[in-house]
Amino acid sequence: MVDPQRAAITLAINGAEQHLEVDTRATLLDVLRERLDLIGAKKGCDHGQCGSCTVLIDGRRAKSCLALAVALDGSSITTVEGLADGDELHPLQAAFIDHDAFQCGYCTPGQICSAIGMLEEARAEGAELTPEAIRERMSGNICRCGAYPNIVAAIAEVAE
Amino acid sequence: MAEVATRAIGAPVRRIEGRAKVTGAARYAVEHDPGEVAYGWIVQAQVARGKITDIDDAEARSQPGVLHVLWHGNAPRLEEVSDAELAVFQEPRVAYRGQIVAAVVADNPEAAREAARLVRVKVHEEPHDVGLRADHPHLYKPDKVNPSFPSDTDKGDVDAALARAEVTIDHTYSTPAYHNNAMEPHATLARWDGDRLTVYDSNQGAAAHRAPLAKAFGLEPEQVRVLAEHVGGGFGSKGTPRPQMIVAAMLARISGRAVKLPVTRQQMFAFTGYRTPTIQRMRLGATGDGRITAIEHRVFEQTSQIREFAEQAATPTRVMYATDNLRTSHRLVRLDVPTPSWMRAPGECPGMYALESAIDELALAVGIDPIELRIRNDADAEPDSGKPFSSRNLVACLREGADRFGWADRDPRQRQRDGRWFIGSGVAASTYPAYQRDAEATARVQPDGSFRVGIAAADIGTGARTALTQIAADTLGVPVERVRVDIGDSALPRAGVAGGSMGTSSWGAAVAKACEALLAEMERGGSEAHADTKAEIEAKKDLARHAFGAQFAEVRVDGETGEIRVSRLLGVFAAGRIVNPVTARSQFIGGMTMGMGMALFEESVMDRRYGDYLNHDLAQYHVPANADVADIEVAWIEEDDPELNRIGTKGIGEIGIVGTAAAIANAVHHATGLRFRALPIHLDGLVGAGT
């Protein structure tokens, strides 16, 4: 008999294919954090309200706490752990350090993943990324430490 | 103290752990991997006051994967608990809605969460009272206010001075409950190895968390280790132990597994602390030319039924303005609510909103520019105590800020317009005490010539790890790359919590002293040294030590919709020596941003019928988002104050939030002519301001 609470899925995570049997109630966020030890995606609210869990699903930014893993069979997932090329940081990662775009660091992986998705959205739309536009497009990612001006500066530098 | 060449101190060193944080490698509390693990989930009381008559956990226990359900009927007895919030499962009383009444531990998080939903808590409900009022019949005078200030002070003859004053101001200001809402919710991973307990906990001080944990379980401190290498913010709420730490340790003991217990965002609104709502009556007396002759600041606040926390909101008034007649008081009422606690600048933050709003009202009443009025009433000794200041540069901050902000061009007339937008600007002062607590540190030289420093300090996003590395490097006379500072572990030398803006002053002094001792030791052929700053702190002169600042805000208010935009914020601070200009600027900006939230967005709304904070998540409790923050500028006045500590720092973590809300509210008044004496400023009070 098939256990209705379990399902077998395949995810391509940071370029590596993973065959997983997941609890059908499990979110992508919990699968990443608790099954795969990919703790870069953070749990700040578990309700899609803070953006700390943002990852890229098939290249688009998404809140992994709102996605059930079982519904993502066959998807490609990129987490913050998959951004650097060996020792070479992704330009946004380097810019976040240089502009001091974080303090506690807990929202940071979500900010960076969100920014990558956002830059791609703007490119596809042909939209101009003024600081105001960056602020608006990044407002789904809360930073309680208040690093917003530095986050905008870091993203603006990479956007150029 | 030896003359130290400063190379790293004052330099814009980037965060030591920056790479770990941007790559996802930095592990926070429950992200550690202890091997086979179980998951906890908390069950909360659904009434504000009452007694649990029974808990039916049968259905919860029957769920696949569930290991145990814990509640007062089956939980282990705790030994010694001084904070009643930590006495979980010890008795059937419910003291506030959301209090922890049961917990589940299961093989996986999904099962734990589902089982927690199935725990049936039967309660004999009693009538509750959750409403703070300034005329509450059960108001009382606390013996002291946080942490140990007198509750009341009275100098001169305030009543007579008010009666004689040419101009008087008498207004009541109020602030709502605020929740700290650090991005990482409180969380604990607990593991027992025989009679030794290890916890990875999200907190502001590993050592301060070890002692109460050990006492609760009847252990010696050496049997307990608390680790908090990376912490996702705290803002005071992780400065004292929270009950999930006790619950996690209980669940781990009873299940024989390592247990991860993350608190949910919603749960944080009940048992992880918050800022009390305040009602503050301010009375000022002044001469016609704006010299203050009397100040009275009376504060009304709440605490819980199980623990007293008295926020020291009137204490900044004891520090700010020169007057011969000065009276302050705090009154509390015990309600059926969670215990309030520290939130960024407890006391100064709400207190300065009231004082600096009243000062603005006085400036208007006497027709004097608000900066000039503050300068005219600057104090050359601490007004309440009469103690001399070690340094006080409030006036310099006001003047520097006025220049940078372009205050000279400000038209004092209200209701200036730019199309449908009203534009206004406001100013307020900031202050925060310069504390220092004793600490210990070790320093040793490694075989490869690099250095390793250890202290049980915490970096909750402040940049403490980086600042301490800079301090150590300069004391040792080596580049920062040659020094590693270990923090966030109770096994390291004793240090106080990251609180009171005293981390750099307290820990930095111990680190510098240990490094100095190491240099001397190395000359004798040794390789390790230990230092304790207790004696040098006890030898400090009896002076008033405070940081000061000036905050400026420009707001735009939509005359049709009442929408408020903060188009500019400027903060100028005099906070001693600045160890790292990059991380310091970030801290000031962060504090000011939280101050903007206090003024305009944040408010924990009490549902009086059910006794619950209604808006208990980030969709309803609005903290500032990126689009809310347009232009924040920060500057500081360098102070060389030899009476502070070895490092010369006053602390910067909290002063940034002090005064911001008053500056914004004063700017809204300048823009619209409407005075708001209750925060946050709601749009409904401004709708149609243009008509």
Coordinates of C-alpha atoms in Angstrom, one line a residue, chain B residues 13 31 118 153 157 162 164 187 192 223 256 282 290 316 361 420 429 441-442 467 501 548 559 575 625 651 678 687:
Chain B
V13 CA 37.2 46.7 8.3
E31 CA 20.9 24.8 12.1
L118 CA -4.2 17.8 18.6
T153 CA 13.1 61.3 41.8
D157 CA 9.9 72.3 44.1
L162 CA 5.1 75.3 37.5
R164 CA 5.3 80.5 38.7
A187 CA 15.3 28.8 18.8
W192 CA 22.2 15.7 26.8
Q223 CA 27.9 20.7 33.2
G256 CA 17.0 10.8 24.8
M282 CA 4.9 65.6 30.7
G290 CA 12.5 79.6 26.8
P316 CA 16.4 60.2 30.1
E361 CA 5.6 72.0 21.9
R420 CA -0.8 67.6 -2.9
A429 CA 17.7 64.9 20.7
A441 CA 39.3 37.4 28.2
T442 CA 42.2 35.2 27.2
A467 CA 35.3 45.3 16.5
S501 CA 25.1 49.3 24.2
F548 CA 24.1 62.2 22.9
G559 CA -3.0 65.9 2.0
A575 CA 29.3 58.4 21.2
A625 CA 10.3 47.6 4.4
G651 CA 28.2 52.4 22.7
A678 CA 0.0 58.7 20.5
V687 CA -6.9 62.0 6.0

